Coordinates of N, CA, C and O in Angstrom, one line a residue:
M5 N 13.7 -22.1 -16.5 CA 14.7 -22.0 -17.7 C 15.8 -21.2 -16.7 O 15.6 -20.5 -15.8
A6 N 16.9 -21.4 -17.6 CA 18.2 -20.8 -16.8 C 18.4 -19.3 -16.8 O 17.6 -18.7 -17.6
V7 N 18.8 -18.8 -15.6 CA 18.9 -17.2 -15.6 C 20.0 -16.7 -16.8 O 19.3 -15.5 -17.4
W8 N 20.8 -17.1 -17.0 CA 21.8 -16.7 -18.2 C 21.1 -16.9 -19.5 O 21.2 -15.8 -20.4
Y9 N 20.1 -17.4 -19.7 CA 19.3 -17.5 -21.0 C 18.4 -16.3 -21.0 O 18.2 -15.5 -22.2
T10 N 17.7 -15.7 -20.2 CA 17.1 -14.6 -20.1 C 18.0 -13.4 -20.1 O 17.3 -12.4 -20.7
V11 N 19.0 -13.5 -19.8 CA 20.0 -12.2 -19.7 C 20.4 -12.0 -21.2 O 20.6 -11.1 -21.7
R12 N 20.7 -13.5 -21.7 CA 21.4 -13.2 -23.3 C 20.3 -13.1 -24.2 O 20.7 -12.7 -25.3
T13 N 18.9 -13.0 -24.3 CA 18.0 -12.7 -25.0 C 17.9 -11.1 -25.4 O 18.1 -10.6 -24.6
M14 N 18.0 -11.2 -26.8 CA 17.8 -9.3 -27.2 C 16.7 -8.7 -26.6 O 15.5 -9.2 -27.1
R15 N 16.6 -7.5 -26.0 CA 15.2 -6.9 -26.0 C 15.5 -5.8 -26.9 O 16.3 -5.6 -27.5
W16 N 14.2 -5.1 -26.9 CA 14.4 -4.2 -27.8 C 15.2 -2.8 -27.6 O 15.6 -2.2 -28.4
S17 N 15.4 -2.6 -26.5 CA 16.7 -1.7 -26.0 C 18.1 -2.0 -26.5 O 19.0 -1.3 -27.0
T18 N 18.5 -3.5 -26.5 CA 19.5 -3.7 -26.7 C 19.5 -3.8 -28.4 O 20.7 -3.3 -28.6
M19 N 18.5 -3.7 -29.1 CA 18.5 -3.7 -30.5 C 18.6 -2.4 -31.1 O 19.5 -2.0 -31.9
L20 N 18.1 -1.4 -30.2 CA 18.0 0.1 -30.2 C 19.7 0.6 -30.5 O 20.1 1.6 -30.9
V21 N 20.1 0.2 -29.1 CA 22.0 0.3 -28.8 C 22.5 -0.5 -30.1 O 23.6 0.3 -30.6
I22 N 22.2 -1.4 -30.8 CA 23.0 -2.2 -32.1 C 22.9 -1.1 -32.9 O 23.9 -1.0 -33.8
A23 N 21.6 -0.7 -33.4 CA 21.0 0.0 -34.5 C 21.8 1.4 -34.3 O 22.4 1.9 -35.4
A24 N 21.7 2.1 -33.1 CA 22.4 3.3 -33.1 C 24.1 3.1 -33.2 O 24.6 4.1 -34.2
A25 N 25.0 2.3 -32.8 CA 26.2 1.9 -33.1 C 26.6 1.7 -34.8 O 27.5 2.3 -35.0
L26 N 25.7 1.1 -35.1 CA 25.8 0.7 -36.7 C 25.5 1.7 -37.4 O 26.2 2.3 -38.3
L27 N 24.5 2.8 -36.7 CA 24.2 4.2 -37.8 C 25.5 5.1 -37.6 O 26.1 5.5 -38.7
A28 N 26.1 5.2 -36.2 CA 27.2 6.0 -35.9 C 28.6 5.4 -36.9 O 29.1 6.2 -37.5
L29 N 28.7 4.4 -37.0 CA 29.7 3.6 -37.6 C 29.3 4.1 -39.4 O 30.5 4.4 -39.8
L30 N 28.4 3.9 -39.9 CA 28.2 4.3 -41.3 C 28.3 5.7 -41.3 O 28.9 6.1 -42.4
L31 N 28.0 6.3 -40.6 CA 28.0 8.0 -40.6 C 29.3 8.6 -40.7 O 29.8 9.2 -41.2
V32 N 30.1 7.8 -39.8 CA 31.8 8.1 -39.8 C 32.3 7.6 -40.9 O 33.4 8.4 -41.4
A33 N 32.0 6.3 -41.5 CA 32.6 6.0 -42.7 C 32.0 7.0 -43.9 O 33.0 6.9 -44.9
A34 N 31.2 7.5 -43.7 CA 30.6 8.5 -44.8 C 31.3 9.7 -45.2 O 31.2 10.5 -45.7
V35 N 32.2 10.2 -43.9 CA 32.8 11.5 -43.9 C 33.9 11.6 -44.9 O 33.8 12.7 -45.7
P36 N 34.8 10.8 -45.1 CA 35.5 10.6 -46.4 C 35.0 11.0 -47.8 O 35.4 11.8 -48.4
V37 N 33.8 10.3 -47.8 CA 33.0 10.2 -49.1 C 32.5 12.0 -49.2 O 32.6 12.6 -50.2
A38 N 31.8 12.6 -47.9 CA 31.4 13.7 -48.3 C 32.6 14.7 -48.4 O 32.4 15.5 -49.3
A39 N 34.0 14.5 -47.7 CA 34.8 15.7 -48.1 C 35.2 15.5 -49.7 O 35.3 16.3 -50.1
L40 N 35.1 13.9 -50.0 CA 35.7 14.5 -51.7 C 34.5 14.7 -52.6 O 34.9 15.6 -53.6
V41 N 33.3 14.7 -52.5 CA 32.0 15.1 -53.0 C 32.4 16.7 -52.7 O 31.9 17.7 -53.6
G42 N 32.4 17.3 -51.4 CA 32.8 18.5 -51.1 C 33.9 19.0 -51.9 O 33.6 20.4 -52.3
V43 N 34.9 18.7 -52.0 CA 36.0 19.0 -53.0 C 35.6 19.2 -54.3 O 36.2 20.3 -55.0
I44 N 35.0 18.3 -55.0 CA 34.5 18.1 -56.2 C 33.7 19.4 -56.6 O 33.6 20.1 -57.4
M45 N 32.7 19.8 -55.5 CA 31.8 20.8 -55.6 C 32.6 22.0 -55.6 O 32.0 23.1 -56.3
M46 N 33.5 22.2 -54.6 CA 34.4 23.6 -54.6 C 35.1 23.9 -55.8 O 35.1 24.9 -56.3
L47 N 35.4 22.5 -56.3 CA 36.5 23.1 -57.5 C 35.3 23.3 -59.0 O 35.5 23.9 -59.7
L48 N 34.2 23.0 -58.6 CA 33.0 23.3 -59.7 C 32.4 24.4 -59.7 O 31.9 25.1 -60.2
G49 N 33.3 25.0 -58.3 CA 32.6 26.4 -58.3 C 31.6 26.5 -57.0 O 31.1 28.2 -56.7
N50 N 31.0 25.8 -56.5 CA 30.1 26.0 -55.2 C 30.9 25.8 -53.9 O 30.7 24.9 -53.4
I51 N 31.6 26.7 -53.5 CA 32.2 26.9 -52.3 C 31.4 26.6 -50.9 O 31.7 25.7 -50.3
V52 N 30.5 27.4 -51.1 CA 29.7 27.4 -49.8 C 28.9 25.9 -49.6 O 28.7 25.3 -48.3
G53 N 28.4 25.4 -50.5 CA 28.1 24.2 -50.8 C 28.8 22.9 -50.2 O 28.5 21.8 -49.5
G54 N 29.8 23.1 -50.9 CA 31.0 22.3 -50.3 C 31.5 22.0 -48.9 O 31.3 21.1 -48.5
L55 N 31.8 23.2 -48.4 CA 31.8 23.5 -47.1 C 30.7 22.9 -46.1 O 31.0 22.3 -45.3
A56 N 29.3 23.3 -46.6 CA 28.3 22.9 -45.8 C 28.4 21.5 -45.8 O 27.8 20.8 -44.7
L57 N 28.2 20.7 -47.1 CA 28.3 19.4 -47.0 C 29.4 18.8 -46.3 O 28.6 17.7 -45.5
F58 N 30.5 19.0 -46.2 CA 31.5 18.2 -45.4 C 31.3 18.9 -43.7 O 31.4 17.9 -42.7
G59 N 30.9 20.1 -43.6 CA 30.6 20.1 -41.9 C 29.3 19.6 -41.5 O 29.4 19.0 -40.3
A60 N 28.4 19.6 -42.6 CA 27.1 18.9 -41.9 C 27.4 17.1 -41.8 O 26.8 16.6 -40.7
S61 N 28.2 16.7 -42.8 CA 28.6 15.5 -42.3 C 29.5 14.9 -41.2 O 29.2 14.3 -40.6
V62 N 30.3 16.0 -40.9 CA 31.1 15.9 -39.4 C 29.9 16.2 -38.5 O 30.3 15.1 -37.5
L63 N 29.4 16.9 -38.3 CA 28.4 17.0 -37.3 C 27.3 16.0 -37.3 O 26.9 15.3 -36.2
A64 N 26.9 15.5 -37.9 CA 25.9 14.0 -38.1 C 26.7 13.2 -37.4 O 26.2 12.3 -36.7
A65 N 28.1 12.8 -38.0 CA 29.1 12.0 -37.3 C 28.9 11.8 -36.1 O 29.0 10.9 -35.3
A66 N 29.5 13.1 -35.7 CA 29.7 13.3 -34.4 C 28.5 13.0 -33.3 O 28.7 12.8 -32.1
A67 N 27.4 13.6 -33.7 CA 26.1 13.5 -33.1 C 25.6 12.1 -32.8 O 25.5 11.3 -31.9
A68 N 26.0 11.3 -34.0 CA 25.6 9.9 -33.9 C 26.8 9.0 -33.0 O 26.1 8.2 -32.2
V69 N 27.8 9.4 -33.0 CA 28.7 8.8 -32.0 C 28.6 9.2 -30.8 O 28.5 8.2 -29.9
V70 N 28.0 10.4 -30.2 CA 27.5 10.9 -28.8 C 26.3 9.7 -28.4 O 26.1 9.4 -27.3
I71 N 25.6 9.9 -29.3 CA 24.2 9.0 -29.0 C 24.4 7.9 -28.8 O 23.7 7.1 -27.7
A72 N 25.2 7.2 -29.7 CA 25.3 5.6 -29.6 C 26.2 5.2 -28.5 O 25.9 4.6 -27.6
S73 N 27.2 6.3 -28.1 CA 27.8 6.1 -26.8 C 27.1 6.1 -25.5 O 27.3 5.3 -24.5
L74 N 26.3 7.2 -25.6 CA 25.5 7.4 -24.5 C 24.4 6.3 -23.9 O 24.3 5.9 -22.9
S75 N 23.7 6.0 -24.9 CA 22.8 4.9 -25.1 C 23.5 3.5 -24.3 O 22.8 2.7 -23.9
G76 N 24.7 3.2 -25.2 CA 25.3 2.0 -24.7 C 25.7 2.3 -23.3 O 25.6 1.3 -22.7
V77 N 26.3 3.1 -22.9 CA 26.5 3.3 -21.4 C 25.3 3.1 -20.7 O 25.5 2.5 -19.6
R78 N 24.6 3.7 -20.9 CA 23.0 3.5 -20.2 C 22.6 2.1 -20.3 O 22.0 1.6 -19.0
H79 N 22.7 1.3 -21.2 CA 22.2 0.3 -21.3 C 23.1 -0.7 -20.5 O 22.8 -1.8 -20.0
L80 N 24.6 -0.6 -20.4 CA 25.8 -1.4 -20.2 C 25.3 -1.0 -18.3 O 25.4 -2.0 -17.7
R81 N 24.9 0.1 -17.8 CA 24.8 0.4 -16.5 C 23.6 -0.3 -16.0 O 23.4 -1.2 -14.9
K82 N 22.7 -0.4 -16.8 CA 21.2 -1.3 -16.8 C 21.4 -2.7 -16.5 O 20.8 -3.6 -15.8
L83 N 22.5 -3.3 -17.4 CA 22.5 -4.9 -17.3 C 23.4 -4.9 -16.1 O 23.2 -6.1 -15.5
V84 N 24.5 -4.0 -15.7 CA 25.1 -4.3 -14.5 C 24.2 -4.4 -13.3 O 24.4 -5.3 -12.5
T85 N 23.3 -3.6 -13.2 CA 22.5 -3.7 -12.0 C 21.6 -4.7 -11.9 O 21.2 -5.3 -11.0
Q86 N 21.3 -5.4 -13.4 CA 20.3 -6.5 -13.1 C 21.3 -7.6 -12.7 O 20.9 -8.6 -11.9
V87 N 22.5 -7.7 -13.4 CA 23.4 -8.7 -13.0 C 23.9 -8.7 -11.5 O 24.0 -10.0 -10.9
S88 N 24.0 -7.6 -10.9 CA 24.6 -7.5 -9.5 C 23.1 -7.9 -8.5 O 23.2 -7.6 -7.2
Q89 N 22.0 -8.2 -8.8 CA 20.9 -8.9 -8.0 C 21.4 -9.9 -7.4 O 22.1 -10.8 -7.7
P90 N 20.8 -10.2 -6.0 CA 21.1 -11.1 -5.0 C 20.8 -12.4 -5.9 O 21.5 -13.7 -5.5
G91 N 19.6 -12.6 -6.7 CA 19.6 -14.1 -7.1 C 20.0 -14.4 -8.1 O 20.2 -15.6 -8.9
Y92 N 21.0 -13.5 -8.9 CA 21.8 -14.0 -10.1 C 23.1 -14.5 -9.6 O 23.9 -13.7 -8.9
R93 N 23.6 -15.8 -9.9 CA 24.8 -16.3 -9.6 C 25.9 -16.5 -10.5 O 25.4 -16.7 -11.8
I94 N 26.9 -16.0 -10.3 CA 28.3 -16.0 -10.9 C 29.3 -16.6 -10.3 O 29.5 -16.9 -9.3
V95 N 29.4 -17.9 -11.4 CA 30.5 -18.7 -10.8 C 31.7 -18.5 -11.6 O 32.1 -18.4 -12.8
Q96 N 32.7 -18.3 -10.6 CA 34.2 -18.2 -11.2 C 34.9 -19.1 -11.6 O 34.8 -20.3 -10.7
L97 N 35.7 -19.5 -12.7 CA 36.0 -20.7 -13.3 C 37.6 -20.8 -12.5 O 38.6 -19.7 -12.5
G98 N 38.1 -21.8 -12.2 CA 39.5 -22.1 -11.8 C 40.3 -22.6 -13.0 O 39.9 -22.6 -14.0
R99 N 41.6 -22.6 -12.6 CA 42.6 -22.6 -13.9 C 42.4 -23.9 -14.5 O 42.6 -24.1 -15.7
G100 N 42.0 -25.1 -13.6 CA 41.6 -26.3 -14.5 C 40.3 -26.8 -14.9 O 40.2 -27.4 -15.4
D101 N 39.5 -25.8 -14.8 CA 38.2 -25.7 -15.5 C 38.2 -25.5 -17.1 O 37.3 -25.8 -18.1
Y102 N 39.5 -25.1 -17.7 CA 39.6 -24.7 -19.0 C 40.1 -25.8 -19.6 O 40.8 -26.5 -19.5
Y103 N 39.7 -25.9 -21.0 CA 40.1 -26.8 -21.8 C 40.8 -26.2 -23.2 O 40.7 -25.4 -23.9
Y104 N 42.1 -26.6 -23.1 CA 43.1 -26.0 -24.1 C 43.3 -27.3 -25.0 O 44.2 -27.9 -24.8
G105 N 42.6 -26.8 -26.2 CA 42.9 -28.2 -27.2 C 42.7 -28.2 -28.6 O 42.9 -28.1 -29.3

């Protein structure tokens, strides 16, 4: 079996990195919704609850982004060390090897 096939198959660590990135993306997208709900709560009289909701959503999104980026960097470093092993061949294509059609 070719070496490129074994590298391209997704392991559980790759799936965890993708899941962490998707969770971070969802939490960042939920921050404006939480801000709107927080403003509605503050207009209805619950000032502390609205601020707590908005603050907690920002903290959760920031934590998810940090965790996703750190795990992604760790995974990328592991892949780079795997690819840089002596048995792994990398072929650089020349200008004439590309097909523009």
